[in-house]
Amino acid sequence: EDQVTQSPEALRLQEGESSSLNCSYTVSGLRGLFWYRQDPGKGPEFLFTLYSAGEEKEKERLKATLTKKESFLHITAPKPEDSATYLCAGSNSGYALNFGKGTSLLVTP
Amino acid sequence: ETGVTQSPTHLIKTRGQQVTLRCSSQSGHNTVSWYQQALGQGPQFIFQYYREEENGRGNFPPRFSGLQFPNYSSELNVNALELDDSALYLCASNHRDYKGYEQFFGPGTRLTVL
């Protein structure tokens, strides 16, 4: 069964304290690995798509990487405004996204 | 460029009733997907519509149905509401014929079933 597991469930960081979020997946025939950010009560906001192992993408303080079994979202020198839930999703169909439960990130000043 | 919009924002229904949620796709997109997100969980895929036909379906019963219109807007209908149907319902759109599979989400409709 295709599965996406995210860890940790929750993470609390001091402003400027870099860390990584993990997404492990067992999705056969993966066509894409997606990262989204979701603020409370809002829809997910697209961040990155990764298509093949070894691929990396960056946006401001965020960097996403992909291996054959997992993806990491690295957050460098986070700010309080980076506080949100980060969702990871895999897709082997090209149309259905299979989401993990997310990592709730809190960055304190 | 107009993003994905959804209506209404919030909705309260009682068990056994029927509900219709609406979505307008991002301009230039021809595919719409619906997801259900329970509190503290990731979104779960309900179904996708492409060229006004259901293109794929997740593990949801037939009382969840949908429509896509020629202007690419969409509706999600849920019959015989159950308490467990209380959730945030998300609509997402993309352009199927491009290489990328990323989907862009609307703000969601919060449905409460009493």
PDB file of C-alpha atoms in Angstrom:
ATOM      1  CA  GLU A   1       0.000   0.000   0.000  1.00  0.00           C
ATOM      2  CA  ASP A   2       1.325   3.444  -0.927  1.00  0.00           C
ATOM      3  CA  GLN A   3       2.216   5.391   2.178  1.00  0.00           C
ATOM      4  CA  VAL A   4       3.749   8.751   3.102  1.00  0.00           C
ATOM      5  CA  THR A   5       5.068   9.241   6.646  1.00  0.00           C
ATOM      6  CA  GLN A   6       6.303  12.552   8.025  1.00  0.00           C
ATOM      7  CA  SER A   7       8.455  13.175  11.071  1.00  0.00           C
ATOM      8  CA  PRO A   8       8.557  14.719  13.516  1.00  0.00           C
ATOM      9  CA  GLU A   9       4.847  15.411  14.094  1.00  0.00           C
ATOM     10  CA  ALA A  10       5.719  18.712  15.739  1.00  0.00           C
ATOM     11  CA  LEU A  11       8.886  20.781  15.932  1.00  0.00           C
ATOM     12  CA  ARG A  12       9.681  23.876  17.946  1.00  0.00           C
ATOM     13  CA  LEU A  13      12.683  25.976  16.906  1.00  0.00           C
ATOM     14  CA  GLN A  14      14.249  29.187  18.079  1.00  0.00           C
ATOM     15  CA  GLU A  15      14.542  31.889  15.435  1.00  0.00           C
ATOM     16  CA  GLY A  16      17.749  31.194  13.479  1.00  0.00           C
ATOM     17  CA  GLU A  17      17.978  27.535  14.555  1.00  0.00           C
ATOM     18  CA  SER A  18      18.213  25.458  11.365  1.00  0.00           C
ATOM     19  CA  SER A  19      16.616  22.000  11.117  1.00  0.00           C
ATOM     20  CA  SER A  20      15.162  19.410   8.730  1.00  0.00           C
ATOM     21  CA  LEU A  21      11.770  17.804   8.275  1.00  0.00           C
ATOM     22  CA  ASN A  22      11.579  14.234   6.997  1.00  0.00           C
ATOM     23  CA  CYS A  23       9.163  12.592   4.567  1.00  0.00           C
ATOM     24  CA  SER A  24       9.556   8.879   3.910  1.00  0.00           C
ATOM     25  CA  TYR A  25       7.479   7.283   1.192  1.00  0.00           C
ATOM     26  CA  THR A  26       6.590   3.901  -0.173  1.00  0.00           C
ATOM     27  CA  VAL A  27       4.911   4.900  -3.418  1.00  0.00           C
ATOM     28  CA  SER A  28       5.500   2.532  -6.297  1.00  0.00           C
ATOM     29  CA  GLY A  29       6.188   4.254  -9.605  1.00  0.00           C
ATOM     30  CA  LEU A  30       6.557   7.669  -8.009  1.00  0.00           C
ATOM     31  CA  ARG A  31       5.818  10.421 -10.505  1.00  0.00           C
ATOM     32  CA  GLY A  32       6.437  13.306  -8.163  1.00  0.00           C
ATOM     33  CA  LEU A  33       7.094  14.248  -4.525  1.00  0.00           C
ATOM     34  CA  PHE A  34       5.429  17.463  -3.424  1.00  0.00           C
ATOM     35  CA  TRP A  35       5.884  19.852  -0.510  1.00  0.00           C
ATOM     36  CA  TYR A  36       3.180  22.227   0.642  1.00  0.00           C
ATOM     37  CA  ARG A  37       2.862  24.751   3.455  1.00  0.00           C
ATOM     38  CA  GLN A  38      -0.474  25.104   5.248  1.00  0.00           C
ATOM     39  CA  ASP A  39      -1.433  27.900   7.624  1.00  0.00           C
ATOM     40  CA  PRO A  40      -4.284  27.274  10.125  1.00  0.00           C
ATOM     41  CA  GLY A  41      -7.719  27.270   8.492  1.00  0.00           C
ATOM     42  CA  LYS A  42      -6.285  27.804   4.983  1.00  0.00           C
ATOM     43  CA  GLY A  43      -5.615  25.676   1.933  1.00  0.00           C
ATOM     44  CA  PRO A  44      -2.154  24.206   1.276  1.00  0.00           C
ATOM     45  CA  GLU A  45       0.280  26.499  -0.538  1.00  0.00           C
ATOM     46  CA  PHE A  46       2.517  24.814  -3.131  1.00  0.00           C
ATOM     47  CA  LEU A  47       6.262  24.935  -2.410  1.00  0.00           C
ATOM     48  CA  PHE A  48       8.181  22.338  -4.461  1.00  0.00           C
ATOM     49  CA  THR A  49       7.936  19.356  -6.789  1.00  0.00           C
ATOM     50  CA  LEU A  50      10.767  16.815  -6.962  1.00  0.00           C
ATOM     51  CA  TYR A  51      10.763  14.205  -9.717  1.00  0.00           C
ATOM     52  CA  SER A  52      13.902  12.104  -9.346  1.00  0.00           C
ATOM     53  CA  ALA A  53      16.418  11.020  -6.714  1.00  0.00           C
ATOM     54  CA  GLY A  54      19.217  13.541  -6.304  1.00  0.00           C
ATOM     55  CA  GLU A  55      17.065  16.489  -7.265  1.00  0.00           C
ATOM     56  CA  GLU A  56      17.175  19.610  -5.067  1.00  0.00           C
ATOM     57  CA  LYS A  57      15.097  22.803  -5.100  1.00  0.00           C
ATOM     58  CA  GLU A  58      15.424  25.992  -3.097  1.00  0.00           C
ATOM     59  CA  LYS A  59      13.189  28.896  -2.200  1.00  0.00           C
ATOM     60  CA  GLU A  60      14.314  31.544   0.266  1.00  0.00           C
ATOM     61  CA  ARG A  61      15.117  29.715   3.538  1.00  0.00           C
ATOM     62  CA  LEU A  62      13.734  26.368   2.323  1.00  0.00           C
ATOM     63  CA  LYS A  63      15.533  23.608   0.444  1.00  0.00           C
ATOM     64  CA  ALA A  64      13.938  20.315  -0.567  1.00  0.00           C
ATOM     65  CA  THR A  65      15.907  17.181  -1.453  1.00  0.00           C
ATOM     66  CA  LEU A  66      14.898  13.727  -2.666  1.00  0.00           C
ATOM     67  CA  THR A  67      16.447  10.272  -2.339  1.00  0.00           C
ATOM     68  CA  LYS A  68      15.004   6.931  -3.448  1.00  0.00           C
ATOM     69  CA  LYS A  69      13.213   6.448  -0.125  1.00  0.00           C
ATOM     70  CA  GLU A  70      12.733   9.866   1.456  1.00  0.00           C
ATOM     71  CA  SER A  71      12.657  13.603   1.066  1.00  0.00           C
ATOM     72  CA  PHE A  72      13.918  16.306   3.379  1.00  0.00           C
ATOM     73  CA  LEU A  73      12.799  19.882   3.786  1.00  0.00           C
ATOM     74  CA  HIS A  74      15.712  21.851   5.197  1.00  0.00           C
ATOM     75  CA  ILE A  75      14.912  25.149   6.909  1.00  0.00           C
ATOM     76  CA  THR A  76      17.877  27.496   7.283  1.00  0.00           C
ATOM     77  CA  ALA A  77      17.789  30.282   9.882  1.00  0.00           C
ATOM     78  CA  PRO A  78      13.990  30.152  10.247  1.00  0.00           C
ATOM     79  CA  LYS A  79      11.901  33.167  11.180  1.00  0.00           C
ATOM     80  CA  PRO A  80       8.604  33.245  13.129  1.00  0.00           C
ATOM     81  CA  GLU A  81       6.715  33.702   9.851  1.00  0.00           C
ATOM     82  CA  ASP A  82       7.897  30.227   8.791  1.00  0.00           C
ATOM     83  CA  SER A  83       5.600  28.755  11.471  1.00  0.00           C
ATOM     84  CA  ALA A  84       3.055  26.526   9.715  1.00  0.00           C
ATOM     85  CA  THR A  85       2.249  22.899   8.992  1.00  0.00           C
ATOM     86  CA  TYR A  86       4.407  21.442   6.226  1.00  0.00           C
ATOM     87  CA  LEU A  87       2.798  18.692   4.176  1.00  0.00           C
ATOM     88  CA  CYS A  88       4.511  16.149   1.971  1.00  0.00           C
ATOM     89  CA  ALA A  89       2.679  14.210  -0.770  1.00  0.00           C
ATOM     90  CA  GLY A  90       3.579  11.544  -3.300  1.00  0.00           C
ATOM     91  CA  SER A  91       1.816  10.660  -6.522  1.00  0.00           C
ATOM     92  CA  ASN A  92       2.103   7.647  -8.785  1.00  0.00           C
ATOM     93  CA  SER A  93      -0.997   8.398 -10.799  1.00  0.00           C
ATOM     94  CA  GLY A  94      -0.217  11.940 -11.814  1.00  0.00           C
ATOM     95  CA  TYR A  95      -3.614  13.038 -10.518  1.00  0.00           C
ATOM     96  CA  ALA A  96      -4.078  11.857  -6.908  1.00  0.00           C
ATOM     97  CA  LEU A  97      -1.795  13.286  -4.241  1.00  0.00           C
ATOM     98  CA  ASN A  98      -1.190  10.949  -1.284  1.00  0.00           C
ATOM     99  CA  PHE A  99      -0.455  13.199   1.697  1.00  0.00           C
ATOM    100  CA  GLY A 100       1.297  12.555   4.976  1.00  0.00           C
ATOM    101  CA  LYS A 101      -0.126  13.958   8.220  1.00  0.00           C
ATOM    102  CA  GLY A 102       2.265  16.899   8.202  1.00  0.00           C
ATOM    103  CA  THR A 103       4.837  18.438  10.521  1.00  0.00           C
ATOM    104  CA  SER A 104       3.657  21.349  12.651  1.00  0.00           C
ATOM    105  CA  LEU A 105       6.510  23.853  12.904  1.00  0.00           C
ATOM    106  CA  LEU A 106       6.642  26.620  15.499  1.00  0.00           C
ATOM    107  CA  VAL A 107       9.456  29.178  15.331  1.00  0.00           C
ATOM    108  CA  THR A 108       9.779  31.378  18.404  1.00  0.00           C
ATOM    109  CA  PRO A 109      11.543  34.783  18.507  1.00  0.00           C
TER     110      PRO A 109
ATOM    111  CA  GLU B   1      -3.957  35.417 -12.763  1.00  0.00           C
ATOM    112  CA  THR B   2      -6.946  34.369 -10.657  1.00  0.00           C
ATOM    113  CA  GLY B   3      -6.357  31.663  -8.040  1.00  0.00           C
ATOM    114  CA  VAL B   4      -8.668  28.866  -6.967  1.00  0.00           C
ATOM    115  CA  THR B   5     -11.762  30.090  -5.161  1.00  0.00           C
ATOM    116  CA  GLN B   6     -14.296  28.123  -3.132  1.00  0.00           C
ATOM    117  CA  SER B   7     -17.729  28.813  -1.682  1.00  0.00           C
ATOM    118  CA  PRO B   8     -19.103  28.902   0.868  1.00  0.00           C
ATOM    119  CA  THR B   9     -16.382  29.448   3.468  1.00  0.00           C
ATOM    120  CA  HIS B  10     -18.266  27.703   6.242  1.00  0.00           C
ATOM    121  CA  LEU B  11     -21.346  25.501   6.308  1.00  0.00           C
ATOM    122  CA  ILE B  12     -23.332  23.794   9.053  1.00  0.00           C
ATOM    123  CA  LYS B  13     -25.644  20.879   8.209  1.00  0.00           C
ATOM    124  CA  THR B  14     -27.434  18.152  10.123  1.00  0.00           C
ATOM    125  CA  ARG B  15     -26.989  14.430   9.705  1.00  0.00           C
ATOM    126  CA  GLY B  16     -28.880  13.021   6.704  1.00  0.00           C
ATOM    127  CA  GLN B  17     -28.952  16.283   4.762  1.00  0.00           C
ATOM    128  CA  GLN B  18     -27.310  16.927   1.405  1.00  0.00           C
ATOM    129  CA  VAL B  19     -24.685  19.582   0.639  1.00  0.00           C
ATOM    130  CA  THR B  20     -23.159  21.176  -2.475  1.00  0.00           C
ATOM    131  CA  LEU B  21     -19.761  22.853  -2.404  1.00  0.00           C
ATOM    132  CA  ARG B  22     -18.450  24.974  -5.256  1.00  0.00           C
ATOM    133  CA  CYS B  23     -15.041  25.664  -6.751  1.00  0.00           C
ATOM    134  CA  SER B  24     -13.658  27.896  -9.495  1.00  0.00           C
ATOM    135  CA  SER B  25     -10.386  26.688 -10.985  1.00  0.00           C
ATOM    136  CA  GLN B  26      -7.328  28.852 -11.449  1.00  0.00           C
ATOM    137  CA  SER B  27      -7.415  30.510 -14.851  1.00  0.00           C
ATOM    138  CA  GLY B  28      -5.776  28.363 -17.541  1.00  0.00           C
ATOM    139  CA  HIS B  29      -6.324  25.109 -15.626  1.00  0.00           C
ATOM    140  CA  ASN B  30      -8.471  22.300 -17.037  1.00  0.00           C
ATOM    141  CA  THR B  31      -8.410  19.753 -14.201  1.00  0.00           C
ATOM    142  CA  VAL B  32      -9.994  19.947 -10.767  1.00  0.00           C
ATOM    143  CA  SER B  33      -9.528  17.648  -7.781  1.00  0.00           C
ATOM    144  CA  TRP B  34     -11.340  17.475  -4.451  1.00  0.00           C
ATOM    145  CA  TYR B  35      -9.816  16.516  -1.112  1.00  0.00           C
ATOM    146  CA  GLN B  36     -11.189  16.004   2.401  1.00  0.00           C
ATOM    147  CA  GLN B  37      -9.032  17.095   5.344  1.00  0.00           C
ATOM    148  CA  ALA B  38     -10.057  16.008   8.828  1.00  0.00           C
ATOM    149  CA  LEU B  39      -8.648  17.886  11.806  1.00  0.00           C
ATOM    150  CA  GLY B  40      -4.988  17.039  12.383  1.00  0.00           C
ATOM    151  CA  GLN B  41      -4.731  14.929   9.218  1.00  0.00           C
ATOM    152  CA  GLY B  42      -3.373  15.439   5.737  1.00  0.00           C
ATOM    153  CA  PRO B  43      -5.807  15.924   2.850  1.00  0.00           C
ATOM    154  CA  GLN B  44      -7.354  12.746   1.399  1.00  0.00           C
ATOM    155  CA  PHE B  45      -8.074  12.490  -2.326  1.00  0.00           C
ATOM    156  CA  ILE B  46     -11.780  12.195  -3.179  1.00  0.00           C
ATOM    157  CA  PHE B  47     -11.791  12.417  -6.992  1.00  0.00           C
ATOM    158  CA  GLN B  48     -10.565  14.370  -9.996  1.00  0.00           C
ATOM    159  CA  TYR B  49     -12.414  15.743 -13.019  1.00  0.00           C
ATOM    160  CA  TYR B  50     -10.935  16.337 -16.461  1.00  0.00           C
ATOM    161  CA  ARG B  51     -12.964  17.364 -19.505  1.00  0.00           C
ATOM    162  CA  GLU B  52     -16.137  17.107 -17.423  1.00  0.00           C
ATOM    163  CA  GLU B  53     -15.593  13.434 -16.592  1.00  0.00           C
ATOM    164  CA  GLU B  54     -14.407  11.727 -13.410  1.00  0.00           C
ATOM    165  CA  ASN B  55     -10.774  10.826 -14.012  1.00  0.00           C
ATOM    166  CA  GLY B  56      -9.913   8.978 -10.806  1.00  0.00           C
ATOM    167  CA  ARG B  57     -11.416   8.322  -7.403  1.00  0.00           C
ATOM    168  CA  GLY B  58     -10.108   7.716  -3.905  1.00  0.00           C
ATOM    169  CA  ASN B  59     -11.624   5.526  -1.201  1.00  0.00           C
ATOM    170  CA  PHE B  60     -14.896   7.426  -0.820  1.00  0.00           C
ATOM    171  CA  PRO B  61     -18.457   6.039  -1.148  1.00  0.00           C
ATOM    172  CA  PRO B  62     -20.783   6.903  -4.063  1.00  0.00           C
ATOM    173  CA  ARG B  63     -22.686   9.426  -1.943  1.00  0.00           C
ATOM    174  CA  PHE B  64     -19.743  11.704  -2.735  1.00  0.00           C
ATOM    175  CA  SER B  65     -20.249  12.899  -6.309  1.00  0.00           C
ATOM    176  CA  GLY B  66     -19.096  15.759  -8.449  1.00  0.00           C
ATOM    177  CA  LEU B  67     -19.474  17.777 -11.597  1.00  0.00           C
ATOM    178  CA  GLN B  68     -17.143  19.818 -13.756  1.00  0.00           C
ATOM    179  CA  PHE B  69     -18.594  22.479 -16.033  1.00  0.00           C
ATOM    180  CA  PRO B  70     -17.355  23.730 -19.462  1.00  0.00           C
ATOM    181  CA  ASN B  71     -15.789  26.769 -17.779  1.00  0.00           C
ATOM    182  CA  TYR B  72     -13.805  24.315 -15.554  1.00  0.00           C
ATOM    183  CA  SER B  73     -15.669  25.263 -12.385  1.00  0.00           C
ATOM    184  CA  SER B  74     -16.757  22.320 -10.262  1.00  0.00           C
ATOM    185  CA  GLU B  75     -19.169  21.101  -7.606  1.00  0.00           C
ATOM    186  CA  LEU B  76     -18.818  18.497  -4.876  1.00  0.00           C
ATOM    187  CA  ASN B  77     -22.086  16.953  -3.702  1.00  0.00           C
ATOM    188  CA  VAL B  78     -22.413  14.862  -0.573  1.00  0.00           C
ATOM    189  CA  ASN B  79     -25.664  13.040   0.143  1.00  0.00           C
ATOM    190  CA  ALA B  80     -26.904  11.531   3.414  1.00  0.00           C
ATOM    191  CA  LEU B  81     -24.398  13.462   5.517  1.00  0.00           C
ATOM    192  CA  GLU B  82     -22.754  11.655   8.417  1.00  0.00           C
ATOM    193  CA  LEU B  83     -21.035  13.134  11.469  1.00  0.00           C
ATOM    194  CA  ASP B  84     -17.654  11.923  10.144  1.00  0.00           C
ATOM    195  CA  ASP B  85     -18.115  14.079   7.050  1.00  0.00           C
ATOM    196  CA  SER B  86     -17.229  17.107   9.182  1.00  0.00           C
ATOM    197  CA  ALA B  87     -13.965  18.358   7.667  1.00  0.00           C
ATOM    198  CA  LEU B  88     -12.256  20.992   5.536  1.00  0.00           C
ATOM    199  CA  TYR B  89     -13.051  20.321   1.870  1.00  0.00           C
ATOM    200  CA  LEU B  90     -10.356  21.469  -0.510  1.00  0.00           C
ATOM    201  CA  CYS B  91     -10.500  22.012  -4.224  1.00  0.00           C
ATOM    202  CA  ALA B  92      -7.297  21.980  -6.288  1.00  0.00           C
ATOM    203  CA  SER B  93      -6.665  22.690  -9.947  1.00  0.00           C
ATOM    204  CA  ASN B  94      -3.897  22.161 -12.469  1.00  0.00           C
ATOM    205  CA  HIS B  95      -3.339  21.907 -16.202  1.00  0.00           C
ATOM    206  CA  ARG B  96      -3.223  18.207 -17.033  1.00  0.00           C
ATOM    207  CA  ASP B  97      -1.365  18.547 -20.297  1.00  0.00           C
ATOM    208  CA  TYR B  98       1.731  20.142 -18.786  1.00  0.00           C
ATOM    209  CA  LYS B  99       4.574  18.018 -17.408  1.00  0.00           C
ATOM    210  CA  GLY B 100       4.137  19.172 -13.847  1.00  0.00           C
ATOM    211  CA  TYR B 101       1.620  17.393 -11.644  1.00  0.00           C
ATOM    212  CA  GLU B 102       1.546  19.990  -8.894  1.00  0.00           C
ATOM    213  CA  GLN B 103      -1.926  21.085  -7.865  1.00  0.00           C
ATOM    214  CA  PHE B 104      -2.921  24.485  -6.569  1.00  0.00           C
ATOM    215  CA  PHE B 105      -5.397  24.608  -3.721  1.00  0.00           C
ATOM    216  CA  GLY B 106      -8.227  26.916  -2.791  1.00  0.00           C
ATOM    217  CA  PRO B 107      -8.902  28.159   0.740  1.00  0.00           C
ATOM    218  CA  GLY B 108     -11.370  25.347   1.486  1.00  0.00           C
ATOM    219  CA  THR B 109     -14.911  25.029   2.804  1.00  0.00           C
ATOM    220  CA  ARG B 110     -15.292  24.086   6.469  1.00  0.00           C
ATOM    221  CA  LEU B 111     -18.265  21.697   6.774  1.00  0.00           C
ATOM    222  CA  THR B 112     -19.713  20.899  10.186  1.00  0.00           C
ATOM    223  CA  VAL B 113     -22.302  18.095  10.451  1.00  0.00           C
ATOM    224  CA  LEU B 114     -24.400  18.079  13.633  1.00  0.00           C
TER     225      LEU B 114
END
